[in-house]
PDB file of C-alpha atoms in Angstrom:
ATOM      1  CA  MET Q   1     -37.564  -3.402 -32.356  1.00  0.00           C
ATOM      2  CA  SER Q   2     -39.576  -4.599 -29.369  1.00  0.00           C
ATOM      3  CA  SER Q   3     -38.450  -3.865 -25.876  1.00  0.00           C
ATOM      4  CA  PRO Q   4     -36.955  -6.675 -23.784  1.00  0.00           C
ATOM      5  CA  ALA Q   5     -39.438  -8.700 -21.804  1.00  0.00           C
ATOM      6  CA  PRO Q   6     -39.571  -8.010 -18.127  1.00  0.00           C
ATOM      7  CA  TRP Q   7     -38.017 -11.402 -17.328  1.00  0.00           C
ATOM      8  CA  ALA Q   8     -35.084 -10.616 -19.476  1.00  0.00           C
ATOM      9  CA  ASN Q   9     -34.349  -7.364 -17.509  1.00  0.00           C
ATOM     10  CA  LEU Q  10     -34.673  -9.363 -14.149  1.00  0.00           C
ATOM     11  CA  TYR Q  11     -32.285 -11.940 -15.439  1.00  0.00           C
ATOM     12  CA  CYS Q  12     -29.718  -9.371 -16.393  1.00  0.00           C
ATOM     13  CA  ARG Q  13     -30.100  -7.636 -13.028  1.00  0.00           C
ATOM     14  CA  ARG Q  14     -29.672 -10.931 -11.146  1.00  0.00           C
ATOM     15  CA  ARG Q  15     -26.583 -11.929 -13.222  1.00  0.00           C
ATOM     16  CA  SER Q  16     -25.075  -8.438 -12.582  1.00  0.00           C
ATOM     17  CA  MET Q  17     -25.733  -8.886  -8.883  1.00  0.00           C
ATOM     18  CA  SER Q  18     -24.046 -12.458  -8.927  1.00  0.00           C
ATOM     19  CA  ASP Q  19     -20.898 -11.225 -10.621  1.00  0.00           C
ATOM     20  CA  PRO Q  20     -18.568  -9.729  -8.062  1.00  0.00           C
ATOM     21  CA  LEU Q  21     -16.479  -7.897 -10.680  1.00  0.00           C
ATOM     22  CA  GLN Q  22     -19.688  -6.169 -12.019  1.00  0.00           C
ATOM     23  CA  VAL Q  23     -20.885  -5.210  -8.521  1.00  0.00           C
ATOM     24  CA  PHE Q  24     -17.452  -3.783  -7.874  1.00  0.00           C
ATOM     25  CA  LEU Q  25     -17.536  -1.669 -10.969  1.00  0.00           C
ATOM     26  CA  ASP Q  26     -21.181  -0.521 -10.399  1.00  0.00           C
ATOM     27  CA  ALA Q  27     -20.339   0.529  -6.969  1.00  0.00           C
ATOM     28  CA  ILE Q  28     -17.254   2.560  -8.156  1.00  0.00           C
ATOM     29  CA  ALA Q  29     -19.522   4.249 -10.864  1.00  0.00           C
ATOM     30  CA  ALA Q  30     -22.110   4.984  -8.170  1.00  0.00           C
ATOM     31  CA  GLY Q  31     -19.539   6.616  -6.012  1.00  0.00           C
ATOM     32  CA  ASP Q  32     -20.731   4.678  -3.002  1.00  0.00           C
ATOM     33  CA  ASP Q  33     -17.612   4.146  -0.829  1.00  0.00           C
ATOM     34  CA  ALA Q  34     -19.190   1.723   1.573  1.00  0.00           C
ATOM     35  CA  ARG Q  35     -20.609  -0.497  -1.104  1.00  0.00           C
ATOM     36  CA  THR Q  36     -17.377  -0.464  -3.146  1.00  0.00           C
ATOM     37  CA  GLU Q  37     -15.215  -1.492  -0.076  1.00  0.00           C
ATOM     38  CA  GLU Q  38     -17.663  -4.352   0.404  1.00  0.00           C
ATOM     39  CA  ALA Q  39     -17.393  -5.310  -3.147  1.00  0.00           C
ATOM     40  CA  ALA Q  40     -13.605  -5.011  -3.138  1.00  0.00           C
ATOM     41  CA  LEU Q  41     -13.310  -7.333  -0.165  1.00  0.00           C
ATOM     42  CA  ALA Q  42     -15.604  -9.802  -1.986  1.00  0.00           C
ATOM     43  CA  LEU Q  43     -13.168  -9.987  -4.918  1.00  0.00           C
ATOM     44  CA  SER Q  44     -10.925 -11.998  -2.776  1.00  0.00           C
ATOM     45  CA  ARG Q  45     -13.053 -14.932  -3.583  1.00  0.00           C
ATOM     46  CA  LEU Q  46     -12.180 -14.545  -7.284  1.00  0.00           C
ATOM     47  CA  GLY Q  47      -8.470 -14.574  -6.667  1.00  0.00           C
ATOM     48  CA  ASP Q  48      -6.411 -14.051  -9.825  1.00  0.00           C
ATOM     49  CA  THR Q  49      -9.399 -14.252 -12.076  1.00  0.00           C
ATOM     50  CA  ALA Q  50     -10.053 -10.594 -11.250  1.00  0.00           C
ATOM     51  CA  LEU Q  51      -6.568  -9.354 -12.218  1.00  0.00           C
ATOM     52  CA  PRO Q  52      -7.071  -8.625 -15.849  1.00  0.00           C
ATOM     53  CA  THR Q  53      -9.940  -6.322 -14.979  1.00  0.00           C
ATOM     54  CA  LEU Q  54      -7.935  -4.714 -12.151  1.00  0.00           C
ATOM     55  CA  ARG Q  55      -4.972  -4.317 -14.370  1.00  0.00           C
ATOM     56  CA  ASP Q  56      -7.086  -2.244 -16.752  1.00  0.00           C
ATOM     57  CA  LEU Q  57      -8.453  -0.223 -13.785  1.00  0.00           C
ATOM     58  CA  LEU Q  58      -5.014   0.609 -12.775  1.00  0.00           C
ATOM     59  CA  ALA Q  59      -4.423   2.152 -16.084  1.00  0.00           C
ATOM     60  CA  ASP Q  60      -7.729   4.086 -16.236  1.00  0.00           C
ATOM     61  CA  ALA Q  61      -7.730   7.902 -16.348  1.00  0.00           C
ATOM     62  CA  ASP Q  62     -10.176   8.087 -13.409  1.00  0.00           C
ATOM     63  CA  LEU Q  63      -8.496   8.347 -10.042  1.00  0.00           C
ATOM     64  CA  ASP Q  64     -11.292   6.610  -8.264  1.00  0.00           C
ATOM     65  CA  CYS Q  65     -10.853   3.545 -10.607  1.00  0.00           C
ATOM     66  CA  ARG Q  66      -7.190   3.347  -9.994  1.00  0.00           C
ATOM     67  CA  TRP Q  67      -7.453   3.788  -6.228  1.00  0.00           C
ATOM     68  CA  TRP Q  68     -10.108   1.176  -5.857  1.00  0.00           C
ATOM     69  CA  ALA Q  69      -8.216  -1.184  -8.115  1.00  0.00           C
ATOM     70  CA  ALA Q  70      -5.274  -0.914  -5.698  1.00  0.00           C
ATOM     71  CA  ARG Q  71      -7.527  -1.511  -2.702  1.00  0.00           C
ATOM     72  CA  ALA Q  72      -8.986  -4.640  -4.382  1.00  0.00           C
ATOM     73  CA  LEU Q  73      -5.601  -5.993  -5.066  1.00  0.00           C
ATOM     74  CA  ALA Q  74      -4.673  -5.727  -1.579  1.00  0.00           C
ATOM     75  CA  ALA Q  75      -7.786  -7.614  -0.539  1.00  0.00           C
ATOM     76  CA  ILE Q  76      -6.912 -10.343  -3.117  1.00  0.00           C
ATOM     77  CA  GLY Q  77      -3.403 -10.655  -1.843  1.00  0.00           C
ATOM     78  CA  THR Q  78      -2.054 -13.413  -3.966  1.00  0.00           C
ATOM     79  CA  PRO Q  79       1.522 -13.222  -5.288  1.00  0.00           C
ATOM     80  CA  ALA Q  80       0.306 -12.072  -8.711  1.00  0.00           C
ATOM     81  CA  ALA Q  81      -1.967  -9.472  -7.025  1.00  0.00           C
ATOM     82  CA  ARG Q  82       0.893  -8.146  -4.943  1.00  0.00           C
ATOM     83  CA  LYS Q  83       3.178  -7.859  -7.891  1.00  0.00           C
ATOM     84  CA  LEU Q  84       0.498  -5.924  -9.767  1.00  0.00           C
ATOM     85  CA  LEU Q  85      -0.196  -3.786  -6.661  1.00  0.00           C
ATOM     86  CA  ALA Q  86       3.449  -2.837  -6.444  1.00  0.00           C
ATOM     87  CA  THR Q  87       3.139  -1.173  -9.903  1.00  0.00           C
ATOM     88  CA  ALA Q  88       0.695   1.296  -8.449  1.00  0.00           C
ATOM     89  CA  LEU Q  89       3.571   2.698  -6.239  1.00  0.00           C
ATOM     90  CA  SER Q  90       4.415   4.583  -9.536  1.00  0.00           C
ATOM     91  CA  ASP Q  91       0.860   6.054  -9.990  1.00  0.00           C
ATOM     92  CA  PRO Q  92       1.027   9.814 -10.828  1.00  0.00           C
ATOM     93  CA  ASP Q  93      -1.518  10.451  -7.828  1.00  0.00           C
ATOM     94  CA  PRO Q  94      -0.249  10.254  -4.249  1.00  0.00           C
ATOM     95  CA  ASP Q  95      -3.496   8.799  -2.914  1.00  0.00           C
ATOM     96  CA  VAL Q  96      -3.073   5.811  -5.190  1.00  0.00           C
ATOM     97  CA  ARG Q  97       0.610   5.342  -4.352  1.00  0.00           C
ATOM     98  CA  ALA Q  98      -0.342   5.615  -0.619  1.00  0.00           C
ATOM     99  CA  CYS Q  99      -3.109   3.034  -1.097  1.00  0.00           C
ATOM    100  CA  ALA Q 100      -0.713   0.644  -2.722  1.00  0.00           C
ATOM    101  CA  ALA Q 101       1.934   1.165   0.005  1.00  0.00           C
ATOM    102  CA  GLN Q 102      -0.721   0.587   2.631  1.00  0.00           C
ATOM    103  CA  GLY Q 103      -1.839  -2.583   1.094  1.00  0.00           C
ATOM    104  CA  LEU Q 104       1.668  -4.027   0.524  1.00  0.00           C
ATOM    105  CA  GLY Q 105       2.428  -3.332   4.185  1.00  0.00           C
ATOM    106  CA  GLU Q 106      -0.750  -5.013   5.423  1.00  0.00           C
ATOM    107  CA  LEU Q 107       0.264  -8.085   3.233  1.00  0.00           C
ATOM    108  CA  GLN Q 108       3.781  -7.955   4.579  1.00  0.00           C
ATOM    109  CA  ALA Q 109       4.988  -8.229   0.872  1.00  0.00           C
ATOM    110  CA  ALA Q 110       8.660  -8.724   1.350  1.00  0.00           C
ATOM    111  CA  GLU Q 111       9.209  -8.807  -2.469  1.00  0.00           C
ATOM    112  CA  ALA Q 112       8.136  -5.093  -2.494  1.00  0.00           C
ATOM    113  CA  VAL Q 113      10.764  -3.948  -0.098  1.00  0.00           C
ATOM    114  CA  ASP Q 114      12.903  -2.164  -2.670  1.00  0.00           C
ATOM    115  CA  ASP Q 115       9.944  -0.365  -4.245  1.00  0.00           C
ATOM    116  CA  LEU Q 116       8.804   0.794  -0.877  1.00  0.00           C
ATOM    117  CA  VAL Q 117      12.130   2.031   0.200  1.00  0.00           C
ATOM    118  CA  ARG Q 118      12.193   4.086  -3.064  1.00  0.00           C
ATOM    119  CA  CYS Q 119       8.868   5.480  -1.849  1.00  0.00           C
ATOM    120  CA  LEU Q 120      10.460   6.850   1.221  1.00  0.00           C
ATOM    121  CA  ALA Q 121      11.811   9.643  -1.076  1.00  0.00           C
ATOM    122  CA  ASP Q 122       8.287  10.263  -2.478  1.00  0.00           C
ATOM    123  CA  PRO Q 123       7.549  13.962  -3.076  1.00  0.00           C
ATOM    124  CA  SER Q 124       4.479  13.519  -0.978  1.00  0.00           C
ATOM    125  CA  PRO Q 125       5.133  13.342   2.800  1.00  0.00           C
ATOM    126  CA  TYR Q 126       2.019  11.330   3.138  1.00  0.00           C
ATOM    127  CA  VAL Q 127       3.235   8.617   0.886  1.00  0.00           C
ATOM    128  CA  SER Q 128       6.635   8.619   2.440  1.00  0.00           C
ATOM    129  CA  ARG Q 129       5.138   8.035   5.910  1.00  0.00           C
ATOM    130  CA  ILE Q 130       2.772   5.352   4.673  1.00  0.00           C
ATOM    131  CA  ALA Q 131       5.765   3.572   3.037  1.00  0.00           C
ATOM    132  CA  ALA Q 132       7.772   3.756   6.135  1.00  0.00           C
ATOM    133  CA  ASP Q 133       4.980   2.248   8.171  1.00  0.00           C
ATOM    134  CA  ALA Q 134       4.514  -0.458   5.556  1.00  0.00           C
ATOM    135  CA  LEU Q 135       8.277  -1.348   5.811  1.00  0.00           C
ATOM    136  CA  GLY Q 136       7.824  -1.411   9.465  1.00  0.00           C
ATOM    137  CA  ARG Q 137       5.143  -4.034   9.174  1.00  0.00           C
ATOM    138  CA  ILE Q 138       7.203  -6.141   6.828  1.00  0.00           C
ATOM    139  CA  GLY Q 139       9.854  -6.328   9.418  1.00  0.00           C
ATOM    140  CA  ALA Q 140      13.021  -8.199   9.270  1.00  0.00           C
ATOM    141  CA  PRO Q 141      13.106  -8.725   5.409  1.00  0.00           C
ATOM    142  CA  ALA Q 142      13.365  -4.869   5.144  1.00  0.00           C
ATOM    143  CA  VAL Q 143      16.085  -4.231   7.561  1.00  0.00           C
ATOM    144  CA  SER Q 144      19.079  -4.349   5.422  1.00  0.00           C
ATOM    145  CA  ALA Q 145      17.558  -2.029   2.847  1.00  0.00           C
ATOM    146  CA  LEU Q 146      16.462   0.362   5.603  1.00  0.00           C
ATOM    147  CA  ILE Q 147      19.926   0.546   7.083  1.00  0.00           C
ATOM    148  CA  ALA Q 148      21.277   1.363   3.647  1.00  0.00           C
ATOM    149  CA  ALA Q 149      18.670   4.050   3.165  1.00  0.00           C
ATOM    150  CA  LEU Q 150      19.487   5.509   6.670  1.00  0.00           C
ATOM    151  CA  GLN Q 151      23.144   5.710   5.667  1.00  0.00           C
ATOM    152  CA  ASP Q 152      23.101   6.784   2.205  1.00  0.00           C
ATOM    153  CA  GLY Q 153      19.669   8.160   1.274  1.00  0.00           C
ATOM    154  CA  GLY Q 154      18.431  11.725   1.052  1.00  0.00           C
ATOM    155  CA  THR Q 155      16.795  13.386   4.025  1.00  0.00           C
ATOM    156  CA  PRO Q 156      13.239  12.083   3.292  1.00  0.00           C
ATOM    157  CA  ALA Q 157      14.597   8.516   2.820  1.00  0.00           C
ATOM    158  CA  ARG Q 158      16.754   8.731   5.953  1.00  0.00           C
ATOM    159  CA  ALA Q 159      13.810   9.914   8.027  1.00  0.00           C
ATOM    160  CA  GLY Q 160      11.514   7.350   6.717  1.00  0.00           C
ATOM    161  CA  ALA Q 161      14.128   4.501   7.239  1.00  0.00           C
ATOM    162  CA  ALA Q 162      14.688   5.663  10.783  1.00  0.00           C
ATOM    163  CA  ARG Q 163      10.870   5.714  11.411  1.00  0.00           C
ATOM    164  CA  ALA Q 164      10.468   2.204   9.938  1.00  0.00           C
ATOM    165  CA  LEU Q 165      13.412   0.920  12.074  1.00  0.00           C
ATOM    166  CA  SER Q 166      11.861   2.421  15.093  1.00  0.00           C
ATOM    167  CA  ILE Q 167       8.903  -0.020  14.523  1.00  0.00           C
ATOM    168  CA  ILE Q 168      10.987  -3.020  13.747  1.00  0.00           C
ATOM    169  CA  GLN Q 169      13.704  -2.437  16.439  1.00  0.00           C
ATOM    170  CA  PRO Q 170      16.316  -4.800  14.904  1.00  0.00           C
ATOM    171  CA  GLU Q 171      19.528  -4.897  17.068  1.00  0.00           C
ATOM    172  CA  ASP Q 172      21.816  -4.846  13.943  1.00  0.00           C
ATOM    173  CA  ALA Q 173      20.395  -1.499  13.124  1.00  0.00           C
ATOM    174  CA  VAL Q 174      21.836   0.113  16.467  1.00  0.00           C
ATOM    175  CA  PRO Q 175      25.144   1.381  14.998  1.00  0.00           C
ATOM    176  CA  ALA Q 176      23.490   3.078  12.052  1.00  0.00           C
ATOM    177  CA  LEU Q 177      20.878   4.601  14.345  1.00  0.00           C
ATOM    178  CA  CYS Q 178      23.474   5.852  16.809  1.00  0.00           C
ATOM    179  CA  ALA Q 179      25.393   7.467  13.952  1.00  0.00           C
ATOM    180  CA  ALA Q 180      22.015   9.020  12.742  1.00  0.00           C
ATOM    181  CA  LEU Q 181      21.938  10.920  16.108  1.00  0.00           C
ATOM    182  CA  ASP Q 182      24.377  13.251  14.443  1.00  0.00           C
ATOM    183  CA  ASP Q 183      22.338  13.654  11.343  1.00  0.00           C
ATOM    184  CA  PRO Q 184      22.052  17.245  10.132  1.00  0.00           C
ATOM    185  CA  SER Q 185      18.171  16.613   9.825  1.00  0.00           C
ATOM    186  CA  ALA Q 186      16.209  17.082  13.106  1.00  0.00           C
ATOM    187  CA  ILE Q 187      13.521  14.706  11.901  1.00  0.00           C
ATOM    188  CA  VAL Q 188      16.047  11.905  11.193  1.00  0.00           C
ATOM    189  CA  THR Q 189      17.634  12.560  14.558  1.00  0.00           C
ATOM    190  CA  TYR Q 190      14.067  12.389  16.177  1.00  0.00           C
ATOM    191  CA  TYR Q 191      13.280   9.101  14.693  1.00  0.00           C
ATOM    192  CA  ALA Q 192      16.663   7.584  15.425  1.00  0.00           C
ATOM    193  CA  GLU Q 193      16.381   8.724  19.196  1.00  0.00           C
ATOM    194  CA  GLU Q 194      12.848   7.092  19.236  1.00  0.00           C
ATOM    195  CA  ALA Q 195      14.082   3.876  17.782  1.00  0.00           C
ATOM    196  CA  LEU Q 196      17.151   3.546  20.262  1.00  0.00           C
ATOM    197  CA  GLU Q 197      14.747   4.416  23.187  1.00  0.00           C
ATOM    198  CA  ARG Q 198      12.282   1.724  22.160  1.00  0.00           C
ATOM    199  CA  MET Q 199      15.159  -0.732  21.927  1.00  0.00           C
ATOM    200  CA  GLY Q 200      16.426   0.206  25.442  1.00  0.00           C
ATOM    201  CA  VAL Q 201      19.529   1.972  24.228  1.00  0.00           C
ATOM    202  CA  GLY Q 202      18.324   5.361  25.221  1.00  0.00           C
ATOM    203  CA  GLY Q 203      20.683   8.257  24.985  1.00  0.00           C
ATOM    204  CA  VAL Q 204      23.802   6.033  25.035  1.00  0.00           C
ATOM    205  CA  LEU Q 205      25.937   6.676  22.032  1.00  0.00           C
ATOM    206  CA  ILE Q 206      27.417   3.518  20.497  1.00  0.00           C
ATOM    207  CA  GLN Q 207      29.938   4.153  17.911  1.00  0.00           C
ATOM    208  CA  PRO Q 208      29.465   2.146  14.712  1.00  0.00           C
TER     209      PRO Q 208
END
């Protein structure tokens, strides 16, 4: 079989360069983080057209593929992309879970509040902290779930909830935060105090 003509190779190369998904996949394979980040951001122009490929990448055995799929979904940011991104909160690797939580927070994805609250109890403290900050960015839609976590969750969930509430500073969380000043966990107490100080309550104890 004869080798392809030079113009055929050039055509294939130009076609690859003009396909944002292929550029993205090639950058992942090359291990070039700067180029992959640029390609991930470029996928926002494709919108939901890119989702089937990104769904496959989220299921890939390779950690880098899954991480960059989550990053790209955050860049796309459509409702369907946010829904798919939320599934990455259950990824076996904490870096992927953290990437998903970060993206959902940046998108202020209120529909992911319950999933992010569950991540407050993540076995990785890093993921738990990122989830708390994401909930803080989401703001008011997360308050009721955060108050419930502060009152009834395990220690990591209570600490994360108090941290998120210190970012949001909602007045209706003051009673729960005051009650948390007597929490047996020092980290929960720390974040509760910080939240109350930011809200101007200071060291005043208000009974719920």
